[in-house]
Short mmCIF file of C-alpha atoms in Angstrom, two decimals:
data_model
loop_
_atom_site.label_atom_id
_atom_site.label_comp_id
_atom_site.label_asym_id
_atom_site.label_seq_id
_atom_site.Cartn_x
_atom_site.Cartn_y
_atom_site.Cartn_z
CA ASN F 278 -7.00 -134.21 -153.29
CA ALA F 279 -7.64 -132.97 -156.85
CA GLY F 280 -5.62 -129.73 -156.56
CA VAL F 281 -6.22 -127.41 -159.53
CA THR F 282 -8.56 -128.74 -162.22
CA GLN F 283 -8.71 -127.16 -165.66
CA THR F 284 -11.12 -127.97 -168.45
CA PRO F 285 -11.02 -128.56 -171.34
CA LYS F 286 -7.57 -129.98 -172.13
CA PHE F 287 -7.82 -129.07 -175.80
CA GLN F 288 -10.01 -126.66 -177.73
CA VAL F 289 -10.23 -125.43 -181.30
CA LEU F 290 -12.10 -122.20 -182.01
CA LYS F 291 -12.83 -120.17 -185.08
CA THR F 292 -11.99 -116.49 -185.16
CA GLY F 293 -14.72 -114.49 -183.45
CA GLN F 294 -16.08 -117.31 -181.32
CA SER F 295 -16.24 -117.00 -177.56
CA MET F 296 -15.57 -119.59 -174.90
CA THR F 297 -14.81 -120.06 -171.22
CA LEU F 298 -11.89 -121.97 -169.77
CA GLN F 299 -12.86 -123.45 -166.43
CA CYS F 300 -10.61 -123.60 -163.38
CA ALA F 301 -11.38 -124.95 -159.94
CA GLN F 302 -9.22 -125.60 -156.89
CA ASP F 303 -10.05 -127.48 -153.72
CA MET F 304 -7.22 -126.25 -151.50
CA ASN F 305 -9.04 -123.16 -150.19
CA HIS F 306 -6.41 -120.89 -151.75
CA GLU F 307 -7.27 -117.22 -151.85
CA TYR F 308 -4.92 -116.44 -154.73
CA MET F 309 -5.64 -117.69 -158.25
CA SER F 310 -4.22 -116.69 -161.60
CA TRP F 311 -4.22 -117.39 -165.32
CA TYR F 312 -1.08 -117.56 -167.45
CA ARG F 313 -0.51 -118.14 -171.12
CA GLN F 314 2.54 -119.94 -172.45
CA ASP F 315 3.92 -119.25 -175.90
CA PRO F 316 7.14 -120.66 -177.42
CA GLY F 317 10.17 -118.65 -176.33
CA MET F 318 8.08 -116.38 -174.10
CA GLY F 319 7.83 -118.28 -170.84
CA LEU F 320 4.62 -117.85 -168.88
CA ARG F 321 2.89 -114.49 -168.95
CA LEU F 322 0.24 -113.42 -166.48
CA ILE F 323 -3.20 -112.66 -167.91
CA HIS F 324 -5.39 -111.98 -164.85
CA TYR F 325 -5.27 -112.80 -161.18
CA SER F 326 -7.44 -112.75 -158.09
CA VAL F 327 -6.54 -112.38 -154.42
CA GLY F 328 -9.95 -113.47 -153.18
CA ALA F 329 -13.61 -113.86 -154.04
CA GLY F 330 -14.92 -110.72 -155.71
CA ILE F 331 -11.44 -109.30 -156.35
CA THR F 332 -9.69 -109.52 -159.72
CA ASP F 333 -6.97 -107.54 -161.45
CA GLN F 334 -5.09 -107.43 -164.72
CA GLY F 335 -1.72 -108.96 -165.36
CA GLU F 336 0.76 -108.42 -168.15
CA VAL F 337 -1.41 -109.49 -171.13
CA PRO F 338 -5.11 -108.96 -170.23
CA ASN F 339 -6.51 -107.74 -173.56
CA GLY F 340 -9.19 -110.00 -175.03
CA TYR F 341 -9.83 -111.86 -171.76
CA ASN F 342 -12.28 -111.47 -168.90
CA VAL F 343 -12.34 -113.10 -165.48
CA SER F 344 -14.61 -113.22 -162.46
CA ARG F 345 -14.27 -114.74 -159.00
CA SER F 346 -17.65 -115.39 -157.44
CA THR F 347 -16.38 -118.18 -155.17
CA THR F 348 -13.05 -119.09 -153.61
CA GLU F 349 -12.94 -122.31 -155.63
CA ASP F 350 -13.62 -121.13 -159.19
CA PHE F 351 -11.82 -118.72 -161.48
CA PRO F 352 -13.04 -118.98 -165.11
CA LEU F 353 -11.29 -117.25 -168.00
CA ARG F 354 -13.47 -115.93 -170.81
CA LEU F 355 -12.34 -115.24 -174.34
CA LEU F 356 -14.78 -112.68 -175.69
CA SER F 357 -13.99 -112.87 -179.43
CA ALA F 358 -11.22 -115.32 -180.20
CA ALA F 359 -8.31 -114.23 -182.39
CA PRO F 360 -5.45 -116.29 -183.88
CA SER F 361 -3.07 -114.39 -181.56
CA GLN F 362 -4.77 -116.14 -178.65
CA THR F 363 -3.55 -119.53 -179.84
CA SER F 364 -1.56 -120.67 -176.82
CA VAL F 365 -1.39 -122.99 -173.85
CA TYR F 366 -3.28 -121.64 -170.86
CA PHE F 367 -2.52 -122.46 -167.24
CA CYS F 368 -4.58 -121.79 -164.18
CA ALA F 369 -2.74 -121.70 -160.85
CA SER F 370 -3.43 -121.09 -157.20
CA ARG F 371 -1.41 -120.60 -154.05
CA ASP F 372 -1.71 -120.10 -150.35
CA ARG F 373 -0.81 -116.91 -148.51
CA GLY F 374 2.70 -115.61 -148.17
CA TYR F 375 5.59 -116.83 -150.26
CA SER F 376 3.89 -120.08 -151.21
CA PRO F 377 4.59 -121.82 -154.51
CA LEU F 378 2.01 -121.87 -157.27
CA HIS F 379 0.04 -125.05 -157.85
CA PHE F 380 -0.79 -125.44 -161.53
CA GLY F 381 -3.56 -127.10 -163.47
CA ASN F 382 -2.59 -129.35 -166.37
CA GLY F 383 -3.14 -126.66 -168.98
CA THR F 384 -5.45 -126.09 -171.94
CA ARG F 385 -4.11 -126.05 -175.47
CA LEU F 386 -6.21 -123.58 -177.44
CA THR F 387 -6.02 -123.18 -181.20
CA VAL F 388 -7.83 -120.33 -182.96
CA THR F 389 -8.17 -120.70 -186.72
CA ALA B 28 10.96 -103.10 -163.56
CA GLN B 29 11.48 -106.48 -162.01
CA THR B 30 12.70 -109.11 -164.44
CA VAL B 31 13.88 -112.70 -164.55
CA THR B 32 16.47 -113.72 -167.15
CA GLN B 33 17.44 -117.19 -168.25
CA SER B 34 20.30 -116.79 -170.70
CA GLN B 35 20.48 -120.40 -171.94
CA PRO B 36 17.56 -121.24 -174.27
CA GLU B 37 18.78 -124.83 -174.73
CA MET B 38 21.24 -127.14 -173.03
CA SER B 39 22.15 -130.78 -173.23
CA VAL B 40 23.90 -133.13 -170.84
CA GLN B 41 24.94 -136.75 -170.84
CA GLU B 42 23.14 -139.10 -168.52
CA ALA B 43 24.78 -139.27 -165.05
CA GLU B 44 26.63 -135.98 -165.52
CA THR B 45 26.01 -132.65 -163.80
CA VAL B 46 24.49 -129.58 -165.42
CA THR B 47 23.87 -126.05 -164.18
CA LEU B 48 21.07 -123.80 -165.43
CA SER B 49 21.48 -120.09 -164.82
CA CYS B 50 18.97 -117.47 -163.74
CA THR B 51 19.40 -113.83 -162.85
CA TYR B 52 16.79 -111.45 -161.56
CA ASP B 53 16.37 -107.84 -160.71
CA THR B 54 14.58 -106.55 -157.63
CA SER B 55 14.75 -103.85 -155.02
CA GLU B 56 13.10 -106.03 -152.38
CA ASN B 57 15.00 -107.61 -149.51
CA ASN B 58 12.79 -110.52 -148.47
CA TYR B 59 11.52 -112.88 -151.15
CA TYR B 60 11.53 -116.43 -152.43
CA LEU B 61 12.79 -117.83 -155.70
CA PHE B 62 11.48 -120.91 -157.45
CA TRP B 63 12.52 -123.37 -160.13
CA TYR B 64 9.77 -125.19 -162.02
CA LYS B 65 10.12 -128.13 -164.38
CA GLN B 66 7.84 -128.73 -167.37
CA PRO B 67 8.27 -132.17 -168.95
CA PRO B 68 6.74 -133.02 -172.35
CA SER B 69 3.51 -133.86 -170.51
CA ARG B 70 3.09 -130.06 -170.08
CA GLN B 71 2.59 -130.32 -166.33
CA MET B 72 4.28 -127.59 -164.25
CA ILE B 73 6.17 -129.15 -161.35
CA LEU B 74 7.88 -127.30 -158.51
CA VAL B 75 11.51 -128.42 -158.29
CA ILE B 76 12.96 -126.29 -155.52
CA ARG B 77 12.56 -122.97 -153.74
CA GLN B 78 15.00 -120.68 -151.99
CA GLU B 79 14.28 -118.17 -149.24
CA ALA B 80 16.30 -115.02 -149.76
CA TYR B 81 16.95 -114.46 -146.07
CA LYS B 82 18.64 -117.87 -145.77
CA GLN B 83 22.31 -118.00 -146.65
CA GLN B 84 22.22 -121.77 -146.99
CA ASN B 85 21.50 -123.02 -150.49
CA ALA B 86 18.39 -125.15 -150.88
CA THR B 87 18.74 -128.83 -151.81
CA GLU B 88 16.17 -131.39 -152.92
CA ASN B 89 17.76 -134.77 -153.65
CA ARG B 90 19.74 -134.35 -156.91
CA PHE B 91 18.66 -130.72 -157.31
CA SER B 92 20.43 -127.85 -155.60
CA VAL B 93 20.72 -124.12 -156.07
CA ASN B 94 23.58 -121.68 -155.98
CA PHE B 95 21.97 -118.54 -154.59
CA GLN B 96 24.02 -115.37 -154.64
CA LYS B 97 21.84 -112.59 -153.30
CA ALA B 98 24.23 -109.72 -153.91
CA ALA B 99 24.72 -110.79 -157.51
CA LYS B 100 20.99 -111.55 -157.89
CA SER B 101 21.80 -114.96 -159.27
CA PHE B 102 19.86 -118.18 -158.70
CA SER B 103 21.27 -121.14 -160.64
CA LEU B 104 19.97 -124.71 -160.56
CA LYS B 105 22.38 -127.64 -160.43
CA ILE B 106 21.19 -131.09 -161.43
CA SER B 107 23.51 -133.89 -160.36
CA ASP B 108 23.55 -137.41 -161.77
CA SER B 109 21.25 -136.36 -164.61
CA GLN B 110 18.57 -138.83 -165.59
CA LEU B 111 16.58 -139.23 -168.81
CA GLY B 112 13.48 -138.15 -166.88
CA ASP B 113 15.09 -134.76 -166.23
CA THR B 114 14.53 -133.87 -169.89
CA ALA B 115 12.19 -130.87 -169.68
CA MET B 116 11.81 -127.12 -169.84
CA TYR B 117 13.02 -125.42 -166.68
CA PHE B 118 11.67 -122.08 -165.55
CA CYS B 119 13.04 -119.75 -162.92
CA ALA B 120 10.33 -117.68 -161.17
CA PHE B 121 10.29 -114.73 -158.81
CA PRO B 122 7.37 -113.02 -157.04
CA TYR B 123 7.22 -109.28 -157.61
CA GLY B 124 5.14 -107.17 -155.28
CA GLY B 125 6.20 -108.99 -152.14
CA SER B 126 4.47 -111.98 -150.55
CA GLN B 127 1.12 -110.95 -152.02
CA GLY B 128 2.51 -110.49 -155.51
CA ASN B 129 2.52 -112.50 -158.69
CA LEU B 130 5.18 -114.86 -159.97
CA ILE B 131 7.05 -113.70 -163.04
CA PHE B 132 8.83 -116.35 -165.04
CA GLY B 133 11.95 -116.47 -167.12
CA LYS B 134 11.64 -117.63 -170.72
CA GLY B 135 12.91 -121.06 -169.83
CA THR B 136 15.79 -123.41 -170.60
CA LYS B 137 15.12 -126.55 -172.61
CA LEU B 138 17.25 -129.33 -171.13
CA SER B 139 17.90 -132.55 -173.00
CA VAL B 140 19.49 -135.47 -171.19
CA LYS B 141 21.21 -137.82 -173.65
CA PRO B 142 21.79 -141.53 -173.01
#
């Protein structure tokens, strides 16, 4: 059981470039989300989805897009990378109700 | 606004001793869960323990236990017999918006276990 799979693990971008962080889960979870982690800030929610075709913004959505065409996949797109988007990104999913989040292993993104 | 506060940015403990990490939260909800996650240097986010607010009994998972005080909105994590492998960041998390809501995280406590 793979759980939540994130790719890539590391990425370096130049300012203005675009890219997509991939996230897939094989647990048939309806809920998926993206967080970013910065030193001293904890984890902050970027976007989330409660099912295929349904997405919504979290606390820090600016500069990011998401889509949810299938239950399994929830990619995060950076439209025009900025140095402020240098961070560690986590994808997570959970089952219904008060279930705990299952996390991917994270992507360390550096924007120069 | 619903918030989660971890007031100890860093802590250290000697191996085999006991340490308590604090967490307070603010909510107007009555039924909810609370979670503690561990993040070792490998960066992986690992669920340590969860507490159901409607249960008066404190949750326990091996060496990890919580002191849950609903009225005070306090949810501390106690680690007994600390081991070197417990060295990690620890995050308290709370779901706002009910059972369909999102987890919000505290800023974390960096725990160092010293030999």
